[in-house]
C-alpha positions in Angstrom: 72.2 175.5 35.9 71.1 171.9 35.0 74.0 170.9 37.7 72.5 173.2 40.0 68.8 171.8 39.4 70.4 168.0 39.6 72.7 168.5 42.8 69.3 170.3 44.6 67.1 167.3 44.0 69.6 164.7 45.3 70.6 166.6 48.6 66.6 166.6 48.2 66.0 162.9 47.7 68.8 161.7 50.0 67.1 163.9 52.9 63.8 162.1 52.7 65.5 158.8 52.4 68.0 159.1 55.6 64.9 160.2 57.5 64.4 158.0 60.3 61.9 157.1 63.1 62.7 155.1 65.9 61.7 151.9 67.1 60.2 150.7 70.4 61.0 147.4 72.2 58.0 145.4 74.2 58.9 145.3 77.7 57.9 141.8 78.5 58.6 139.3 81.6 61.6 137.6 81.4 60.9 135.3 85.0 59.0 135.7 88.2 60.5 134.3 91.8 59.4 134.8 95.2 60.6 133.5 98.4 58.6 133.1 102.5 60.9 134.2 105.2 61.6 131.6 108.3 59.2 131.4 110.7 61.8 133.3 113.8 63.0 136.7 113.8 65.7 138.0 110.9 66.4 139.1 107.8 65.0 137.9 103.9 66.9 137.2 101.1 66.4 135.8 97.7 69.1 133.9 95.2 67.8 135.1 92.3 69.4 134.2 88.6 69.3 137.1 86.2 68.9 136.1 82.7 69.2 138.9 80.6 71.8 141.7 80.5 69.8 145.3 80.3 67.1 144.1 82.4 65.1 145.5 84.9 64.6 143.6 88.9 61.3 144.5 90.0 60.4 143.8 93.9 57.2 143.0 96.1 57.6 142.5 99.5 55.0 141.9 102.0 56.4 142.2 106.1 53.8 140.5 108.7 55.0 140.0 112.3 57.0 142.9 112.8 54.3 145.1 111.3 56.3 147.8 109.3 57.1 147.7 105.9 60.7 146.9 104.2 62.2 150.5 103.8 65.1 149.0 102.2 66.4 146.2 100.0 69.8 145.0 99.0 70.7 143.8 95.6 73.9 142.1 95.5 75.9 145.2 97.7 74.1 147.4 96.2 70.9 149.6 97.0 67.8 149.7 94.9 67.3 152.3 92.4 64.1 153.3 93.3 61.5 152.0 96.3 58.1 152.8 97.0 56.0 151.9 100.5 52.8 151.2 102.1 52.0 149.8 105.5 53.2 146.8 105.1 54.1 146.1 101.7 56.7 147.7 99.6 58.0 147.3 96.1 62.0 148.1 94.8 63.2 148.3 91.4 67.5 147.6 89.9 68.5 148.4 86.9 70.8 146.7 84.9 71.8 143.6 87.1 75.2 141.4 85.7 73.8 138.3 84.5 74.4 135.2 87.2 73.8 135.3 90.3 72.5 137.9 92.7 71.2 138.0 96.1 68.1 140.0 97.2 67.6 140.9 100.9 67.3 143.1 104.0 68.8 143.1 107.5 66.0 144.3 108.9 64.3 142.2 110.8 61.2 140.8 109.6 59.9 138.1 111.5 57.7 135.1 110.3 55.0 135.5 107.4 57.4 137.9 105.5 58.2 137.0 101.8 59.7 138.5 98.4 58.5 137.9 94.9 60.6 139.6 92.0 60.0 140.0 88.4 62.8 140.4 85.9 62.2 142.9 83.1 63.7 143.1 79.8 62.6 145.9 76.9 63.2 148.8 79.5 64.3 152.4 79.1 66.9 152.6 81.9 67.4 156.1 80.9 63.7 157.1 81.6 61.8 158.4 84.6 60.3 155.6 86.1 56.6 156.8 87.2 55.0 155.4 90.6 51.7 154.8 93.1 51.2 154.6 96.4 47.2 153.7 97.0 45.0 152.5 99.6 41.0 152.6 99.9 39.1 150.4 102.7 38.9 147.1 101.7 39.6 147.9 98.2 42.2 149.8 96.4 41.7 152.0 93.0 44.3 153.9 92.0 45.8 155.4 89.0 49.4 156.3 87.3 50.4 158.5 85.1 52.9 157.3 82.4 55.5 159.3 80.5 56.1 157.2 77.4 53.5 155.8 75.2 53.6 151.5 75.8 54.5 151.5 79.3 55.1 149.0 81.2 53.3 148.4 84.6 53.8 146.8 87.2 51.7 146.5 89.9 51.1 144.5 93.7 48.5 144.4 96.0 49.0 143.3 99.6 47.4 142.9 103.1 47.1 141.4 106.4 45.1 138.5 106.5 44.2 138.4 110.5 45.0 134.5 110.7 46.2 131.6 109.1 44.6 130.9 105.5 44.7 129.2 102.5 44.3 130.6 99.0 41.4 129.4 98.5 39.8 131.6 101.1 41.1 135.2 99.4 40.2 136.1 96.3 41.7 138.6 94.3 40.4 140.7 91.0 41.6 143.7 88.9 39.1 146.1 90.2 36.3 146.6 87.9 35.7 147.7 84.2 38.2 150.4 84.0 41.4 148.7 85.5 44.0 147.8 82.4 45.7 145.3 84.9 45.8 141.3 84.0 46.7 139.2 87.2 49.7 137.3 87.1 49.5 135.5 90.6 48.5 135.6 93.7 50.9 135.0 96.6 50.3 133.3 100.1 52.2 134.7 102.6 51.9 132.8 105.4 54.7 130.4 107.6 53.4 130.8 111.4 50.2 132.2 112.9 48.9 135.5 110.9 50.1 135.8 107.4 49.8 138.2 104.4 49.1 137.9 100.9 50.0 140.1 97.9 48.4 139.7 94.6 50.5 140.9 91.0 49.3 142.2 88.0 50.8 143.9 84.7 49.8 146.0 81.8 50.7 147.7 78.9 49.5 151.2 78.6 48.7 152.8 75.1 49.6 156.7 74.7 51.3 158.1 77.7 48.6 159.3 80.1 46.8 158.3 83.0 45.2 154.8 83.6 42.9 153.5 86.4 44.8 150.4 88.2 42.8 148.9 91.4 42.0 145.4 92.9 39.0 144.0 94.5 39.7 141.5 97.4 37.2 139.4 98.6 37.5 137.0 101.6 35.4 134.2 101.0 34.9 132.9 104.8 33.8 136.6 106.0 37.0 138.3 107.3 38.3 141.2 105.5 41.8 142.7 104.7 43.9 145.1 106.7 46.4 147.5 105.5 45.6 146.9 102.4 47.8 148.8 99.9 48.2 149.3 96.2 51.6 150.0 94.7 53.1 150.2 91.0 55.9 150.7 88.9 55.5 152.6 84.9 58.3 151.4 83.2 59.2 153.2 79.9 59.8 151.0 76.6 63.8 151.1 75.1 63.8 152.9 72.0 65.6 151.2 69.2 67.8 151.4 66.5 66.0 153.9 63.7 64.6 152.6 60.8 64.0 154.9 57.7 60.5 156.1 57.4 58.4 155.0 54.8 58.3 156.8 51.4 55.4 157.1 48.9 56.2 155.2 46.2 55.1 157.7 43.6 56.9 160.5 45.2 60.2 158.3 45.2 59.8 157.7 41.4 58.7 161.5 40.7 62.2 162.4 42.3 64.6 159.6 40.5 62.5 160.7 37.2 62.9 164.4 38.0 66.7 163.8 38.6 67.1 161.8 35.3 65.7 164.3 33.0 67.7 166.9 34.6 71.0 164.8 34.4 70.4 164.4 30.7 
């Protein structure tokens, strides 16, 4: 009986000490690129160097002179793994790129004012769903995305026609608003040759999965306005980790090594 009583509160004990709960990784940025087409007629493309292994490519493209957007994009001989559109601005995601060298493009023609700016991921469940947004409102865009994993990952570009020949400092761009969890990362002049585009980027890290208001306010400082404008994002889900064991109460680990002692004596 005593064996019995000793052998019950060990399988006990070394249940409640092999229980586990996993881990989650940060996604964070690992490097941003970007790239304006030439000014005559042809395809894009983008040397890019990957520096992690188990990342994640993340694309924003903005097309100008031939007016449509990019329906497809090219990553080294092989196509994207997921791609989202607007009217003229697209974005493409690859997972797991070799490390080295890879080049990013499209055969499609996309005349002057065209360009490519790519993120590189690392932290990312390539396993998961990856959750998307597609949004457009006037002048200004406020969307939301729904995540599937608590600490996702956003990623998320603005972009529009800017009617003529600017510099920077004539746009201005702004997470739209109070409610927006974006944080701008850059804003991107895309411009070679008579008309142009610009995109703006932005990330975030969302809390519990859910839904979160995104959105961008742009703001043409000499009077002009945007034209199909657009608003599109990426939720990426965080890689889960190796387990750790979960925490024990101190008092209930030393109630069960006493209970085990008495019982062994």
């Amino acid at each position: 009986m005593k064996r019995s009583l000793m052998a019950a509160a060990l399988v006990a004990l070394v249940g409640l000490l092999m229980f586990t709960s996993p881990t989650q990784a940060a996604i964070s940025v690992v490097n941003i690129d970007n790239i304006v087409a030439d000014p005559s007629p042809g395809g894009i493309s983008l040397n890019y160097n990957v520096q992690q292994a188990g990342s994640v490519l993340v694309v924003g493209s903005y097309t100008d002179t031939m007016g449509a957007a990019l329906k497809e994009l090219d990553f080294g001989g092989n196509a994207a793994d997921g791609a989202i559109e607007g009217s003229r601005t697209s974005m493409f995601y690859y997972l797991n790129p070799a490390v080295g060298n890879i080049t990013i493009s499209s055969a499609a023609e996309v005349g002057n004012s065209s360009g490519l700016v790519v993120w590189e991921l690392s932290g990312v469940d390539l396993t998961a769903q990856v959750r998307s947004v597609v949004g457009v409102r006037g002048h200004e865009s406020d969307s939301q995305i729904t995540t599937i994993a608590d600490n996702s990952f956003i990623v998320d570009v603005v972009g529009f026609n800017t009617s003529s020949t600017l510099d920077p400092d004539f746009v201005e761009t702004a997470p739209d608003g109070v409610n927006s969890i974006l944080t701008k990362m850059f804003d991107f002049d895309v411009n070679v040759a008579g008309g142009g585009g610009f995109m703006s980027g932005a990330t975030a890290v969302a809390g519990p999965a859910g839904t979160y208001d995104l959105g961008w306010t742009v703001t043409f400082t000499n009077g002009d306005s945007p034209g199909n404008l657009n608003e599109l994002a990426f939720a990426f889900a965080p890689a889960v980790g190796i387990p750790t064991p979960a925490a024990l109460p101190a008092g209930l680990m030393m109630l069960g090594l006493f209970g085990v002692c008495r019982r062994h004596r």
